[in-house]
Each structure stands twice: as structure tokens, then as C-alpha cells.
mmCIF file of C-alpha atoms and ligand atoms in Angstrom:
data_model
loop_
_atom_site.group_PDB
_atom_site.id
_atom_site.type_symbol
_atom_site.label_atom_id
_atom_site.label_comp_id
_atom_site.label_asym_id
_atom_site.label_seq_id
_atom_site.Cartn_x
_atom_site.Cartn_y
_atom_site.Cartn_z
ATOM 1 C CA MET A 360 -3.515 -27.091 -6.025
ATOM 2 C CA SER A 361 -5.076 -23.690 -7.226
ATOM 3 C CA ALA A 362 -3.085 -20.962 -9.338
ATOM 4 C CA SER A 363 -2.707 -18.637 -6.256
ATOM 5 C CA VAL A 364 -1.609 -21.630 -3.968
ATOM 6 C CA THR A 365 2.279 -22.018 -4.046
ATOM 7 C CA PRO A 366 4.431 -24.288 -2.090
ATOM 8 C CA THR A 367 5.844 -21.572 -0.017
ATOM 9 C CA SER A 368 2.409 -19.944 0.626
ATOM 10 C CA LEU A 369 1.288 -23.606 1.617
ATOM 11 C CA LEU A 370 3.977 -24.356 3.836
ATOM 12 C CA LYS A 371 3.687 -20.704 5.463
ATOM 13 C CA ARG A 372 -0.086 -21.326 6.178
ATOM 14 C CA LEU A 373 0.601 -24.881 7.619
ATOM 15 C CA MET A 374 3.497 -23.844 9.809
ATOM 16 C CA PRO A 375 2.428 -23.434 13.518
ATOM 17 C CA ARG A 376 2.595 -19.837 14.816
ATOM 18 C CA PRO A 377 5.351 -20.279 17.343
ATOM 19 C CA LEU A 378 7.644 -21.514 14.386
ATOM 20 C CA LYS A 379 6.322 -18.548 12.630
ATOM 21 C CA ARG A 380 7.515 -16.320 15.226
ATOM 22 C CA VAL A 381 10.886 -17.893 15.586
ATOM 23 C CA MET A 382 11.445 -17.590 11.859
ATOM 24 C CA LYS A 383 10.567 -13.977 11.876
ATOM 25 C CA ASP A 384 12.745 -13.404 14.682
ATOM 26 C CA ALA A 385 15.623 -14.924 12.980
ATOM 27 C CA TYR A 386 15.062 -13.052 9.903
ATOM 28 C CA ARG A 387 14.942 -9.723 11.580
ATOM 29 C CA ARG A 388 17.892 -10.313 13.775
ATOM 30 C CA ARG A 389 19.862 -11.170 10.384
ATOM 31 C CA ALA A 390 18.468 -7.806 9.114
ATOM 32 C CA LEU A 391 19.648 -5.910 11.902
ATOM 33 C CA ASP A 392 23.239 -7.605 11.664
ATOM 34 C CA GLU A 393 23.531 -6.830 7.928
ATOM 35 C CA ALA A 394 22.276 -2.876 8.708
ATOM 36 C CA LEU A 395 24.578 -2.789 11.697
ATOM 37 C CA ARG A 396 27.577 -4.025 9.667
ATOM 38 C CA HIS A 397 26.936 -1.265 7.008
ATOM 39 C CA VAL A 398 26.966 1.367 9.521
ATOM 40 C CA SER A 399 30.220 0.114 11.264
ATOM 41 C CA GLN A 400 31.915 0.263 7.803
ATOM 42 C CA LEU A 401 31.018 3.797 7.095
ATOM 43 C CA GLY A 402 33.982 6.086 6.835
ATOM 44 C CA PRO A 403 34.871 9.073 9.190
ATOM 45 C CA GLY A 404 32.106 11.775 9.330
ATOM 46 C CA GLN A 405 29.728 9.494 7.128
ATOM 47 C CA THR A 406 26.137 8.975 8.276
ATOM 48 C CA PRO A 407 23.776 6.030 7.289
ATOM 49 C CA SER A 408 21.388 6.876 4.715
ATOM 50 C CA THR A 409 17.635 6.873 5.002
ATOM 51 C CA ALA A 410 17.499 3.331 3.582
ATOM 52 C CA LEU A 411 19.909 2.161 5.702
ATOM 53 C CA LEU A 412 18.106 3.586 8.964
ATOM 54 C CA GLU A 413 14.934 2.078 7.517
ATOM 55 C CA ASP A 414 16.378 -1.106 7.458
ATOM 56 C CA LEU A 415 17.653 -0.696 11.172
ATOM 57 C CA GLN A 416 14.125 0.152 12.127
ATOM 58 C CA GLU A 417 12.773 -2.938 10.472
ATOM 59 C CA GLY A 418 15.501 -5.297 11.903
ATOM 60 C CA TRP A 419 15.328 -3.487 15.655
ATOM 61 C CA ASP A 420 11.427 -4.277 15.384
ATOM 62 C CA ASN A 421 10.069 -1.937 17.929
ATOM 63 C CA HIS A 422 7.588 0.004 16.007
ATOM 64 C CA GLY A 423 5.522 2.690 17.957
ATOM 65 C CA MET A 424 8.420 3.160 20.576
ATOM 66 C CA ALA A 425 11.511 3.395 18.515
ATOM 67 C CA ALA A 426 12.903 6.688 17.305
ATOM 68 C CA ARG A 427 11.796 7.886 13.792
ATOM 69 C CA THR A 428 13.823 7.962 10.507
ATOM 70 C CA ASP A 429 14.454 11.812 10.562
ATOM 71 C CA TYR A 430 15.411 12.049 14.223
ATOM 72 C CA LEU A 431 17.464 9.110 13.966
ATOM 73 C CA ALA A 432 19.584 10.928 10.918
ATOM 74 C CA GLU A 433 19.838 13.801 13.447
ATOM 75 C CA VAL A 434 21.278 11.522 15.953
ATOM 76 C CA CYS A 435 23.651 10.168 13.445
ATOM 77 C CA ARG A 436 24.706 13.544 12.356
ATOM 78 C CA GLN A 437 25.397 14.521 15.749
ATOM 79 C CA GLY A 438 26.955 11.396 16.910
ATOM 80 C CA VAL A 439 29.646 11.559 14.529
ATOM 81 C CA ARG A 440 30.552 15.467 15.484
ATOM 82 C CA ALA A 441 30.761 14.514 19.223
ATOM 83 C CA GLU A 442 34.174 14.699 20.399
ATOM 84 C CA LYS A 443 34.149 14.656 24.319
ATOM 85 C CA ALA A 444 31.490 12.516 25.578
ATOM 86 C CA VAL A 445 27.455 11.670 24.734
ATOM 87 C CA LEU A 446 24.677 11.355 27.485
ATOM 88 C CA GLU A 447 21.525 9.398 26.232
ATOM 89 C CA CYS A 448 18.476 9.607 28.300
ATOM 90 C CA GLY A 449 16.313 6.405 27.172
ATOM 91 C CA SER A 450 18.076 3.530 25.316
ATOM 92 C CA GLY A 451 17.293 1.647 22.318
ATOM 93 C CA LEU A 452 18.434 1.621 18.289
ATOM 94 C CA THR A 453 19.825 5.075 19.195
ATOM 95 C CA THR A 454 22.287 3.544 21.545
ATOM 96 C CA LEU A 455 23.473 0.933 19.013
ATOM 97 C CA LEU A 456 24.183 3.768 16.403
ATOM 98 C CA LEU A 457 25.646 6.315 18.897
ATOM 99 C CA GLY A 458 27.919 3.320 20.124
ATOM 100 C CA LEU A 459 28.853 2.838 16.407
ATOM 101 C CA LEU A 460 29.468 6.409 15.459
ATOM 102 C CA ALA A 461 30.563 7.810 18.498
ATOM 103 C CA GLY A 462 31.977 4.966 20.716
ATOM 104 C CA ARG A 463 34.070 3.460 18.108
ATOM 105 C CA ARG A 464 36.095 6.832 17.770
ATOM 106 C CA GLY A 465 36.713 6.605 21.606
ATOM 107 C CA VAL A 466 33.808 9.206 22.493
ATOM 108 C CA GLY A 467 32.061 7.340 25.242
ATOM 109 C CA VAL A 468 28.367 6.842 25.327
ATOM 110 C CA TRP A 469 26.593 7.147 28.664
ATOM 111 C CA SER A 470 22.881 5.781 28.363
ATOM 112 C CA LEU A 471 20.432 5.839 30.992
ATOM 113 C CA GLU A 472 17.743 3.284 31.206
ATOM 114 C CA HIS A 473 15.198 2.754 33.828
ATOM 115 C CA LEU A 474 13.588 -0.494 32.604
ATOM 116 C CA ILE A 475 15.639 -3.828 33.602
ATOM 117 C CA GLU A 476 13.985 -5.661 30.760
ATOM 118 C CA TRP A 477 14.550 -3.198 28.053
ATOM 119 C CA ARG A 478 17.867 -2.563 29.278
ATOM 120 C CA LYS A 479 18.857 -6.370 28.810
ATOM 121 C CA ARG A 480 17.509 -6.281 25.323
ATOM 122 C CA VAL A 481 19.550 -3.159 24.469
ATOM 123 C CA ALA A 482 22.663 -4.569 26.394
ATOM 124 C CA SER A 483 22.280 -7.984 24.632
ATOM 125 C CA ALA A 484 22.103 -6.245 21.060
ATOM 126 C CA LEU A 485 25.285 -4.106 22.152
ATOM 127 C CA ALA A 486 27.128 -7.320 22.975
ATOM 128 C CA ARG A 487 26.022 -9.285 20.060
ATOM 129 C CA HIS A 488 27.351 -6.589 17.673
ATOM 130 C CA ASP A 489 30.573 -5.908 19.774
ATOM 131 C CA ILE A 490 29.618 -2.389 20.313
ATOM 132 C CA ARG A 491 31.897 -0.959 22.910
ATOM 133 C CA GLU A 492 32.437 2.329 24.711
ATOM 134 C CA VAL A 493 28.680 2.313 25.608
ATOM 135 C CA HIS A 494 27.970 2.446 29.351
ATOM 136 C CA LEU A 495 24.314 1.171 29.559
ATOM 137 C CA LEU A 496 23.436 2.268 33.088
ATOM 138 C CA LEU A 497 20.362 0.842 35.085
ATOM 139 C CA ALA A 498 19.127 4.295 36.297
ATOM 140 C CA PRO A 499 15.821 4.065 38.197
ATOM 141 C CA LEU A 500 13.328 6.961 38.144
ATOM 142 C CA GLU A 501 13.623 8.874 41.121
ATOM 143 C CA ASN A 502 11.544 11.680 42.899
ATOM 144 C CA TYR A 503 13.348 15.100 42.831
ATOM 145 C CA GLY A 504 10.465 16.985 44.324
ATOM 146 C CA SER A 505 9.003 19.194 41.456
ATOM 147 C CA PHE A 506 9.839 16.342 38.721
ATOM 148 C CA THR A 507 10.985 13.058 38.461
ATOM 149 C CA TRP A 508 14.143 11.727 36.301
ATOM 150 C CA TYR A 509 16.718 9.085 36.123
ATOM 151 C CA SER A 510 18.998 8.575 39.044
ATOM 152 C CA PRO A 511 22.132 7.142 37.772
ATOM 153 C CA LYS A 512 23.937 5.290 40.376
ATOM 154 C CA VAL A 513 27.578 5.670 39.169
ATOM 155 C CA PRO A 514 29.656 8.508 38.500
ATOM 156 C CA LEU A 515 29.425 10.170 34.940
ATOM 157 C CA PRO A 516 31.853 12.074 33.149
ATOM 158 C CA GLY A 517 32.239 15.761 34.037
ATOM 159 C CA TYR A 518 31.338 16.869 30.521
ATOM 160 C CA PHE A 519 29.024 15.856 27.827
ATOM 161 C CA ASP A 520 29.079 17.626 24.386
ATOM 162 C CA LEU A 521 26.028 15.903 23.112
ATOM 163 C CA VAL A 522 22.799 14.940 24.961
ATOM 164 C CA VAL A 523 20.256 12.700 23.349
ATOM 165 C CA CYS A 524 16.764 13.175 25.052
ATOM 166 C CA ASP A 525 14.245 10.137 24.217
ATOM 167 C CA GLY A 526 13.137 9.457 27.729
ATOM 168 C CA PRO A 527 11.897 9.028 30.241
ATOM 169 C CA PRO A 528 8.416 8.271 29.132
ATOM 170 C CA SER A 529 6.114 11.324 28.795
ATOM 171 C CA ASP A 530 3.871 9.873 31.584
ATOM 172 C CA THR A 531 6.595 10.674 33.960
ATOM 173 C CA HIS A 532 6.094 13.545 36.391
ATOM 174 C CA GLY A 533 7.815 16.351 34.679
ATOM 175 C CA GLY A 534 8.558 14.243 31.457
ATOM 176 C CA ARG A 535 12.066 14.778 30.056
ATOM 177 C CA TYR A 536 12.379 18.165 32.125
ATOM 178 C CA GLY A 537 14.793 16.939 34.565
ATOM 179 C CA MET A 538 17.744 16.566 32.268
ATOM 180 C CA LEU A 539 18.495 20.374 32.451
ATOM 181 C CA PRO A 540 18.358 20.644 36.524
ATOM 182 C CA VAL A 541 20.043 17.073 37.015
ATOM 183 C CA MET A 542 23.012 17.303 34.394
ATOM 184 C CA ARG A 543 23.459 21.232 34.574
ATOM 185 C CA GLU A 544 26.759 20.863 36.013
ATOM 186 C CA ARG A 545 28.063 18.416 33.177
ATOM 187 C CA ILE A 546 26.636 20.562 30.144
ATOM 188 C CA ASP A 547 27.289 24.219 28.881
ATOM 189 C CA GLU A 548 26.898 26.500 25.984
ATOM 190 C CA ARG A 549 28.673 23.952 23.798
ATOM 191 C CA THR A 550 26.577 21.147 24.362
ATOM 192 C CA MET A 551 24.130 20.069 21.716
ATOM 193 C CA ILE A 552 20.772 18.821 23.339
ATOM 194 C CA LEU A 553 18.342 16.989 20.857
ATOM 195 C CA LEU A 554 14.805 16.486 22.117
ATOM 196 C CA ASP A 555 12.606 14.301 20.298
ATOM 197 C CA ASP A 556 9.005 14.070 20.114
ATOM 198 C CA ALA A 557 9.059 17.963 19.914
ATOM 199 C CA GLU A 558 5.484 17.887 18.642
ATOM 200 C CA ARG A 559 3.835 16.996 21.628
ATOM 201 C CA PRO A 560 2.260 19.061 24.283
ATOM 202 C CA SER A 561 4.238 17.300 27.065
ATOM 203 C CA GLU A 562 7.749 18.375 25.045
ATOM 204 C CA HIS A 563 6.388 21.897 24.458
ATOM 205 C CA GLN A 564 6.096 22.154 28.141
ATOM 206 C CA VAL A 565 9.534 20.904 28.648
ATOM 207 C CA LEU A 566 11.028 23.400 26.120
ATOM 208 C CA ARG A 567 9.172 26.206 27.909
ATOM 209 C CA GLN A 568 10.548 25.145 31.154
ATOM 210 C CA TRP A 569 14.109 24.880 29.931
ATOM 211 C CA GLN A 570 13.544 28.448 28.410
ATOM 212 C CA ALA A 571 12.484 29.827 31.669
ATOM 213 C CA ASP A 572 15.532 28.125 33.443
ATOM 214 C CA ALA A 573 18.240 28.858 31.083
ATOM 215 C CA ALA A 574 19.060 31.340 27.916
ATOM 216 C CA VAL A 575 18.526 28.692 25.420
ATOM 217 C CA THR A 576 18.197 28.682 21.762
ATOM 218 C CA ILE A 577 15.405 26.185 20.526
ATOM 219 C CA ALA A 578 15.124 25.212 16.851
ATOM 220 C CA VAL A 579 12.589 22.936 16.213
ATOM 221 C CA ARG A 580 12.866 20.596 12.835
ATOM 222 C CA GLU A 581 9.428 19.625 11.641
ATOM 223 C CA THR A 582 9.518 16.215 10.012
ATOM 224 C CA PRO A 583 6.619 14.369 7.786
ATOM 225 C CA SER A 584 6.282 12.239 10.842
ATOM 226 C CA GLY A 585 6.681 14.659 13.930
ATOM 227 C CA ALA A 586 9.407 17.072 15.195
ATOM 228 C CA PHE A 587 12.435 17.124 17.182
ATOM 229 C CA ALA A 588 14.310 20.119 18.752
ATOM 230 C CA LEU A 589 17.998 21.271 18.975
ATOM 231 C CA VAL A 590 18.637 23.083 22.266
ATOM 232 C CA ARG A 591 21.844 25.211 22.607
ATOM 233 C CA GLY A 592 22.589 28.098 25.167
ATOM 234 C CA THR A 593 23.848 29.306 28.209
ATOM 235 C CA LEU A 594 22.994 26.830 30.968
HETATM 236 C C1 SAM B 1485 11.074 6.338 23.312
HETATM 237 S S1 SAM B 1485 11.973 4.885 23.936
HETATM 238 C C2 SAM B 1485 13.464 5.331 23.595
HETATM 239 C C3 SAM B 1485 14.005 4.884 22.060
HETATM 240 C C4 SAM B 1485 15.156 4.869 21.597
HETATM 241 N N1 SAM B 1485 15.845 6.112 21.981
HETATM 242 C C5 SAM B 1485 15.580 4.127 20.331
HETATM 243 O O1 SAM B 1485 16.039 4.786 19.564
HETATM 244 O O2 SAM B 1485 15.184 3.028 20.291
HETATM 245 C C6 SAM B 1485 11.920 5.854 25.661
HETATM 246 C C7 SAM B 1485 12.033 4.404 26.782
HETATM 247 O O3 SAM B 1485 10.602 3.607 26.527
HETATM 248 C C8 SAM B 1485 11.026 2.466 26.831
HETATM 249 N N2 SAM B 1485 10.766 1.520 25.913
HETATM 250 C C9 SAM B 1485 11.244 1.239 24.660
HETATM 251 N N3 SAM B 1485 10.668 0.435 24.021
HETATM 252 C C10 SAM B 1485 9.846 -0.247 24.728
HETATM 253 C C11 SAM B 1485 9.054 -1.107 24.595
HETATM 254 N N4 SAM B 1485 8.850 -1.881 23.350
HETATM 255 N N5 SAM B 1485 8.015 -1.546 25.608
HETATM 256 C C12 SAM B 1485 8.137 -0.834 26.917
HETATM 257 N N6 SAM B 1485 8.860 0.263 26.807
HETATM 258 C C13 SAM B 1485 9.803 0.444 25.908
HETATM 259 C C14 SAM B 1485 12.445 2.504 27.350
HETATM 260 O O4 SAM B 1485 12.370 2.652 28.601
HETATM 261 C C15 SAM B 1485 13.048 3.790 26.746
HETATM 262 O O5 SAM B 1485 14.243 4.106 27.515
#
């Protein structure tokens, strides 16, 4: 055996691909379990560190589609402050975090998801980690005329004090714009609206349309990997 070939590296090389995949998945699942356990042990008002958020992303393993660390940190900051109810548009790692940081305090989280298979993945993670108080709703995308947006088929709370907008996907007609007209009756000037991907032209357009429709104040936070917006105002 040459100096660079160790028993472990040899074993890895000889291991069939499907087995490698199974072992990688098991490793990631354990990393996610561990990271979520740490989040669930945070004290009131505490939020996960950047290192813990990076562990969560690694364990969640949805690179490219998952929320970035800076945005996750803001979701957590707002999640620990929410007092009434949280609306989430587009589910994923943020759903688990909101369930732990808001749901566990009795602040319900209503998450809209249009993809059946994706909803199954998020629902199974919520169940596996015993994260309750999250209503993960299958909400197909509906044509509202000038835009397309989620169509929740069940009654929603009358008021949300936090809205987290990370869906629907940007190639949807009107992108994330529909949140404001569809949810207008359920949000007001006290509601904090978070919009991810604020560096993209499609989200610039959404922000411009919201500003044209309502007296909102927009604060864009630039981050090394992109931007997100905090939106508030008279709706
Ligand atoms: C930007 S993602 C939402 C990410 C989520 N907030 C998170 O923290 O992970 C928006 C939507 O993309 C879809 N999506 C997420 N991951 C996906 C994947 N791996 N493949 C296909 N669609 C995906 C889901 O419908 C999701 O609601």
C-alpha cells in the first residue's frame, strides 16, 4: 500500500456509489439532528450563531435553493420577536427554524408550499424533530389575473405580525408580488415583511409594485452573498 493510500481512503474508493450515498445521507441527517437540537436548547430571545446556521445548511443539504446564512440569521432575529402568528411563503430550512423559535413559544407558523414532493420532505423533517405549531399547507399556485400566487385552501389566522417571503419561485408570473394583495386583510403597519433575494431584478420589481400599492418603507440589507429587504408600512 503506498503512503497516500490509507485503509479509510481505500474503503471509500471501493465502496459502491449507492452505499456511499446512503452513508452521506445518514451523516447529513445526523448533522441536522445535532444542529436542530442546539437550536431547540437556545434560551428565550437567543438566536443561532453563524456557525450553527452553517451546520444547519450543511445538514439540510439543499444548496442553491436554501436560504443563505445572512437571511437565515434575520429570519431567526424576527422569529424570536414574533408574538402573534407567522406567515411563510415557500418552505424549507426556514420553516424548521421558525417552528423552533416562534412555534415553540406558542406563536403559530403558517407555511405555504406549492410542491407536493417538497412539502413531504419538509413535513417529514418537522415530524422527525417533533417541531409542532407549524401548519405546513399545500397551497397550489393560482392565477389571480395580473399575477399568480399561492392559494391556501384552509382558513388562515386573521392577523400575521411576521411574513417571510421566500417563494413562489421567481419564474412565477408576478413572482412574490401576490403576497401583498392576497394577504392585505391579514397584515398591517405593525407587520414585518422579509423578502429574500432582494438583489435580483425580479425582486426589485416586486418591491417597486408594493411601493406603488402601499405606503411601505423598504430597508435593503446587502450581504456578501446577496441582499434581503425588510418591508413595513401602511398597507
Ligand atoms: C427559495 S425556496 C424556499 C427556501 C426556504 N425558505 C428555505 O429556507 O430552505 C422556494 C421554493 O422553491 C422550491 N424548492 C426548494 N428546494 C427545492 C429543490 N431542491 N428542488 C426543487 N424545488 C425546490 C419550494 O417550492 C420552495 O417553496
